[in-house]
Coordinates of C-alpha atoms in Angstrom, one line a residue:
M655 CA 0.0 0.0 0.0
S656 CA 1.1 3.6 -0.5
G657 CA 2.2 5.8 2.3
V658 CA 1.6 5.3 6.0
N659 CA -1.6 5.8 7.9
P660 CA -2.1 9.5 8.3
Q661 CA -1.2 11.0 11.7
P662 CA -3.5 13.8 12.8
R663 CA -1.9 17.0 13.9
D664 CA -3.7 17.9 17.1
H665 CA -4.7 21.6 17.6
Q666 CA -3.5 22.5 14.2
P667 CA -6.0 23.2 11.4
H668 CA -5.6 21.3 8.1
T669 CA -5.3 23.0 4.8
V670 CA -6.5 21.4 1.5
Y671 CA -5.6 22.8 -1.9
I672 CA -8.1 21.9 -4.6
V673 CA -6.9 22.1 -8.2
S674 CA -9.8 21.2 -10.5
P675 CA -12.1 22.3 -13.3
L676 CA -15.0 21.4 -11.1
S677 CA -16.1 24.8 -9.9
R678 CA -18.5 23.6 -7.2
L679 CA -16.0 21.4 -5.5
P680 CA -14.3 23.9 -3.2
E681 CA -17.6 25.3 -1.9
L682 CA -19.0 21.8 -1.3
V683 CA -15.9 20.8 0.7
R684 CA -15.9 24.1 2.6
T685 CA -19.6 23.8 3.5
R686 CA -19.3 20.2 4.7
V687 CA -16.1 20.6 6.6
P688 CA -16.2 24.2 8.1
D689 CA -13.0 23.8 10.2
L690 CA -10.9 22.9 7.1
N691 CA -9.0 25.7 5.4
V692 CA -9.9 25.3 1.7
L693 CA -7.8 26.9 -1.0
S694 CA -8.5 26.4 -4.7
Y695 CA -7.1 27.0 -8.1
P696 CA -9.5 26.6 -11.1
I697 CA -8.1 25.0 -14.2
P698 CA -9.7 24.6 -17.7
E699 CA -12.0 21.7 -18.4
D700 CA -9.6 20.5 -21.1
F701 CA -6.8 20.6 -18.6
R702 CA -4.6 22.5 -21.0
I703 CA -2.3 24.7 -19.0
D704 CA 0.9 26.4 -20.0
P705 CA 4.0 24.8 -18.3
S706 CA 4.8 28.2 -16.8
E707 CA 1.4 28.2 -15.1
Y708 CA 2.1 24.8 -13.6
S709 CA 5.4 26.2 -12.1
K710 CA 3.5 29.2 -10.7
L711 CA 0.8 26.9 -9.2
A712 CA 3.4 24.6 -7.7
K713 CA 4.9 27.6 -5.9
L714 CA 1.5 28.7 -4.6
I715 CA 0.8 25.3 -3.2
D716 CA 4.2 25.1 -1.6
D717 CA 3.9 28.5 -0.1
S718 CA 0.4 27.6 1.3
K719 CA 1.9 24.7 3.3
A720 CA -1.2 22.7 2.5
D721 CA -1.1 19.2 3.9
I722 CA -3.8 17.8 1.6
I723 CA -4.3 18.2 -2.1
I724 CA -7.3 17.2 -4.2
T725 CA -6.7 17.1 -7.9
F726 CA -6.4 14.7 -10.9
H727 CA -3.4 12.3 -11.2
T728 CA -2.3 13.9 -14.4
T729 CA -2.3 17.4 -12.8
L730 CA -0.3 16.1 -9.8
R731 CA 2.2 14.6 -12.2
N732 CA 2.6 17.9 -14.0
L733 CA 2.9 19.8 -10.7
V734 CA 5.7 17.5 -9.5
Q735 CA 7.5 17.7 -12.8
R736 CA 7.3 21.5 -12.5
G737 CA 8.8 21.7 -9.0
L738 CA 6.1 20.9 -6.5
S739 CA 7.7 19.9 -3.2
C740 CA 5.6 17.3 -1.5
D741 CA 7.4 17.6 1.8
H742 CA 4.4 19.5 3.4
L743 CA 1.8 17.2 1.8
R744 CA 0.4 14.3 3.8
W745 CA -2.5 13.1 1.6
F746 CA -3.4 13.2 -2.1
Q747 CA -7.0 12.6 -3.0
S748 CA -7.5 11.8 -6.7
C749 CA -10.6 13.0 -8.5
S750 CA -10.6 9.9 -10.8
A751 CA -10.4 6.2 -10.5
G752 CA -7.4 5.9 -12.7
I753 CA -4.1 6.9 -11.1
D754 CA -1.5 5.6 -13.5
Q755 CA 0.2 9.0 -13.9
L756 CA 1.3 8.9 -10.3
F757 CA 3.9 6.3 -11.3
R758 CA 5.4 8.8 -13.6
A759 CA 5.5 11.5 -10.9
F760 CA 7.1 9.3 -8.3
Q761 CA 9.5 6.4 -8.7
K762 CA 8.3 5.3 -5.3
P763 CA 5.7 6.7 -3.0
P764 CA 6.9 9.3 -0.4
E765 CA 6.7 7.5 2.9
H766 CA 5.0 10.5 4.6
M767 CA 2.1 10.6 2.2
V768 CA -1.0 8.5 1.6
F769 CA -2.6 8.4 -1.8
T770 CA -6.3 7.7 -2.4
R771 CA -8.4 7.4 -5.6
M772 CA -12.0 7.5 -6.4
G773 CA -13.5 4.1 -5.7
E774 CA -17.2 4.8 -6.3
G775 CA -19.5 7.0 -8.3
F776 CA -18.3 5.8 -11.8
G777 CA -19.9 2.4 -12.0
E778 CA -23.5 3.5 -12.7
L779 CA -22.5 5.9 -15.4
M780 CA -20.1 3.5 -17.1
A781 CA -22.6 0.7 -16.9
E782 CA -25.2 2.9 -18.6
Y783 CA -22.6 3.9 -21.3
V784 CA -21.7 0.2 -22.0
L785 CA -25.3 -1.0 -22.1
G786 CA -26.4 2.1 -24.1
Q787 CA -23.8 1.4 -26.8
I788 CA -24.8 -2.3 -27.0
I789 CA -28.5 -1.4 -27.4
S790 CA -27.7 1.3 -29.9
R791 CA -25.7 -1.1 -32.0
E792 CA -28.1 -4.0 -31.8
H793 CA -31.1 -1.8 -32.6
Y794 CA -29.3 0.1 -35.4
F795 CA -29.9 3.5 -33.9
P796 CA -27.0 5.3 -35.8
Q797 CA -28.3 4.0 -39.1
M798 CA -31.8 5.1 -38.2
V799 CA -30.6 8.6 -37.5
E800 CA -28.9 8.6 -40.9
Y801 CA -32.0 7.4 -42.6
Q802 CA -34.0 10.1 -41.0
R803 CA -31.4 12.7 -42.1
Q804 CA -31.8 11.4 -45.7
K805 CA -35.7 11.2 -45.3
V806 CA -35.6 7.5 -46.1
W807 CA -38.5 5.2 -44.9
S808 CA -37.2 1.6 -45.0
R809 CA -37.8 -1.1 -42.6
S810 CA -36.0 -4.1 -44.1
K811 CA -32.6 -3.4 -42.5
F812 CA -34.0 -3.0 -39.0
I813 CA -36.3 -5.9 -38.5
Q814 CA -33.6 -8.5 -38.0
K815 CA -32.5 -8.0 -34.4
R816 CA -30.8 -10.0 -31.7
S817 CA -32.1 -10.0 -28.1
L818 CA -29.5 -9.2 -25.5
S819 CA -30.7 -12.3 -23.6
T820 CA -29.1 -14.4 -26.4
M821 CA -25.7 -12.8 -26.1
T822 CA -22.5 -13.2 -24.0
I823 CA -20.4 -10.3 -22.7
G824 CA -16.9 -10.7 -21.4
I825 CA -15.8 -8.1 -18.9
L826 CA -12.1 -7.6 -18.2
G827 CA -11.9 -6.3 -14.7
T828 CA -14.3 -7.5 -12.0
G829 CA -13.9 -4.7 -9.4
A830 CA -16.6 -2.2 -8.4
I831 CA -17.1 -0.8 -11.9
G832 CA -17.0 -4.2 -13.6
S833 CA -19.5 -5.5 -11.1
K834 CA -21.9 -2.6 -11.9
I835 CA -21.6 -3.4 -15.7
A836 CA -22.2 -7.0 -15.0
A837 CA -25.3 -6.3 -13.0
A838 CA -26.7 -4.1 -15.8
C839 CA -26.0 -6.7 -18.5
K840 CA -27.4 -9.4 -16.3
A841 CA -30.7 -7.5 -15.9
F842 CA -31.2 -7.8 -19.6
G843 CA -30.5 -11.6 -19.5
M844 CA -27.0 -11.6 -20.9
T845 CA -24.5 -14.3 -20.1
V846 CA -21.7 -12.5 -18.2
R847 CA -18.0 -13.7 -18.1
G848 CA -15.4 -12.0 -16.0
L849 CA -11.6 -12.0 -16.2
C850 CA -9.7 -11.2 -13.0
R851 CA -6.3 -11.7 -11.4
T852 CA -7.5 -14.2 -8.8
K853 CA -10.4 -16.5 -9.3
K854 CA -13.3 -15.8 -6.9
R855 CA -17.1 -16.0 -6.7
L856 CA -19.0 -12.8 -7.5
P857 CA -22.6 -12.0 -8.1
N858 CA -23.9 -11.4 -11.7
F859 CA -20.9 -13.3 -13.3
D860 CA -21.8 -16.6 -14.8
V861 CA -18.2 -17.5 -15.4
L862 CA -15.0 -16.2 -13.9
L863 CA -11.6 -16.9 -15.4
R864 CA -8.1 -15.8 -14.5
N865 CA -5.8 -13.7 -16.6
E866 CA -3.8 -16.7 -17.9
D867 CA -7.1 -18.0 -19.5
L868 CA -7.5 -14.9 -21.6
S869 CA -7.8 -16.7 -25.0
K870 CA -10.5 -19.0 -23.5
F871 CA -12.2 -16.0 -22.0
L872 CA -12.4 -14.2 -25.3
T873 CA -13.7 -17.1 -27.4
G874 CA -17.5 -17.1 -27.8
C875 CA -18.1 -13.5 -26.5
D876 CA -20.5 -11.3 -28.5
Y877 CA -19.1 -8.3 -26.7
V878 CA -15.7 -7.8 -24.9
C879 CA -15.5 -4.9 -22.5
S880 CA -12.3 -3.7 -20.9
I881 CA -12.3 -1.6 -17.8
L882 CA -8.7 -2.5 -16.9
P883 CA -6.4 0.1 -15.2
S884 CA -3.0 0.9 -16.7
T885 CA -0.5 -1.3 -14.9
A886 CA 2.6 -3.2 -16.0
E887 CA 0.5 -6.3 -16.2
T888 CA -2.3 -4.8 -18.4
K889 CA -0.3 -2.6 -20.8
G890 CA -0.6 -4.2 -24.2
M891 CA -2.5 -7.1 -22.8
L892 CA -4.8 -7.2 -25.9
S893 CA -2.2 -6.1 -28.5
G894 CA -0.8 -8.2 -31.3
D895 CA -2.9 -11.3 -32.3
V896 CA -4.7 -11.6 -29.0
L897 CA -8.1 -10.6 -30.4
K898 CA -7.9 -13.4 -33.0
A899 CA -9.6 -15.5 -30.3
C900 CA -12.7 -13.3 -30.9
Q901 CA -13.1 -14.3 -34.6
D902 CA -15.7 -17.1 -34.1
K903 CA -18.4 -14.6 -33.1
R904 CA -16.6 -11.5 -34.4
S905 CA -17.0 -9.9 -30.9
V906 CA -17.4 -6.1 -30.6
F907 CA -14.6 -4.7 -28.5
I908 CA -15.6 -1.9 -26.0
N909 CA -12.9 0.0 -24.0
V910 CA -13.9 2.1 -21.1
G911 CA -10.8 1.5 -19.1
R912 CA -7.3 2.6 -20.0
G913 CA -6.3 3.0 -23.6
D914 CA -2.9 1.3 -23.4
V915 CA -4.5 -2.2 -22.9
I916 CA -4.2 -2.3 -26.8
D917 CA -2.5 -0.2 -29.4
E918 CA -4.3 1.4 -32.3
A919 CA -2.5 -0.8 -34.9
S920 CA -3.7 -3.9 -33.2
I921 CA -7.3 -2.6 -33.2
M922 CA -7.1 -1.9 -36.9
R923 CA -5.6 -5.3 -37.6
A924 CA -8.4 -7.0 -35.7
L925 CA -11.0 -5.1 -37.6
N926 CA -9.3 -5.6 -41.0
N927 CA -8.9 -9.3 -40.4
S928 CA -12.5 -9.6 -39.3
W929 CA -11.4 -10.9 -35.9
I930 CA -13.8 -8.4 -34.3
G931 CA -17.0 -6.9 -35.7
G932 CA -16.5 -3.5 -34.4
A933 CA -14.9 -1.3 -31.7
I934 CA -16.5 1.1 -29.3
L935 CA -13.6 3.2 -27.9
D936 CA -14.0 5.6 -25.0
A937 CA -10.3 5.1 -24.1
I938 CA -7.5 5.0 -26.7
D939 CA -3.8 4.6 -26.5
R940 CA -3.2 8.1 -27.8
E941 CA -5.5 10.8 -26.3
P942 CA -6.5 13.1 -27.9
L943 CA -6.7 10.8 -30.8
P944 CA -4.8 12.4 -33.7
A945 CA -6.9 13.5 -36.7
D946 CA -4.9 11.2 -39.1
S947 CA -5.8 8.1 -37.1
P948 CA -7.6 5.6 -39.4
L949 CA -9.9 4.8 -36.4
W950 CA -11.8 8.0 -37.0
T951 CA -13.2 7.0 -40.4
H952 CA -13.5 3.2 -40.0
P953 CA -17.2 2.4 -40.5
D954 CA -17.3 -0.1 -37.6
V955 CA -15.7 2.1 -35.0
V956 CA -17.4 4.4 -32.5
I957 CA -15.1 7.0 -30.8
T958 CA -16.1 9.0 -27.7
P959 CA -13.6 11.4 -25.9
H960 CA -13.1 9.4 -22.6
V961 CA -16.5 10.5 -21.1
S962 CA -18.1 7.2 -20.1
G963 CA -17.6 7.9 -16.4
P964 CA -17.1 11.7 -15.9
P965 CA -16.3 12.7 -12.3
S966 CA -19.2 13.8 -10.2
T967 CA -18.6 16.8 -8.1
D968 CA -20.9 15.6 -5.4
T969 CA -19.3 12.1 -5.3
I970 CA -15.8 13.5 -5.1
A971 CA -16.9 15.8 -2.2
R972 CA -18.7 12.9 -0.4
V973 CA -15.7 10.5 -0.7
F974 CA -13.3 13.2 0.4
V975 CA -15.3 14.3 3.4
S976 CA -15.8 10.6 4.5
N977 CA -12.0 10.0 4.2
Y978 CA -11.2 13.3 5.9
Q979 CA -13.1 12.2 9.1
K980 CA -10.9 9.1 9.1
F981 CA -7.8 11.2 8.4
I982 CA -8.2 13.5 11.4
R983 CA -8.8 10.4 13.6
G984 CA -5.7 8.7 12.3
E985 CA -7.6 5.8 10.8
P986 CA -6.8 4.0 7.5
L987 CA -8.4 5.7 4.5
D988 CA -10.7 4.1 1.9
Y989 CA -9.5 3.5 -1.7
K990 CA -5.8 3.7 -0.9
V991 CA -3.6 3.3 -3.9
D992 CA -1.7 0.0 -3.9
W993 CA 1.6 0.7 -5.5
K994 CA 2.5 -2.9 -6.0
L995 CA -0.7 -3.7 -7.9
G996 CA -0.6 -0.3 -9.8
Y997 CA -4.1 1.0 -8.8

């Protein structure tokens, strides 16, 4: 686990520095924890900040002597790279579930700090995204919109449909988010497979396989959904010829996890060789996806800009406040980053 259990500093008020595009977050935290000194620095929604501004912000945070920081893992990485001293920090609360950029900011976790991520609040939205994309594809919604645009009344293409209850989805990653997706798919009668590091019994999964059984897991799936984090074990996990195991049903690949689980060339190869029937990509190896990428114009690809599980201001505030009460009591915090596992 990262860091040590936080030690409360009796009789000394704590200061949190919030660096976020979520404009309501500072006031929510301030209202819910009146004795906490809340400082904030708003950043653009696209996170595009000039390097010199990061240097300025790093100095502001250092001068404030804040012992807590709430921001995104990418922002913390940029601040550290621009000179932020973490000597005064005791706790970093990420605004996202993914924290892979922490490992670029620190070769090893500072022993005096604890790092926590978001462990809830994303599952419902991501389950709705996955299920919505499946229903949209199976009911030809994009084609219907195009027919309407062209003022075409034609039923023949749309009357041959598959029920979700006849299909199998394989979910790579069976944690909190994967379990939400499994429950949503199970509610529509889908057969649900799960791939995980250690075999265990979980509700809403009909079959659970370990990572070493990846090829067996992929075979026979109508949809394959990755929600995997970015770790040494998962990077490139689906690259190369791995998706060839999907060719019997020409599975549709959905990625709502981290983009580096598979590179763009491997996705294109799987599409062009008819190993998969399509790709729904909310996470891609290169983000933003360059305009010259062939994925943009491939007819069987849907691209969305990493929005399947946007952060909720209320959820971030709720998780932080709950953890803050534990922090001041010196208790272990929820959703601590495990630096050995990489998430």
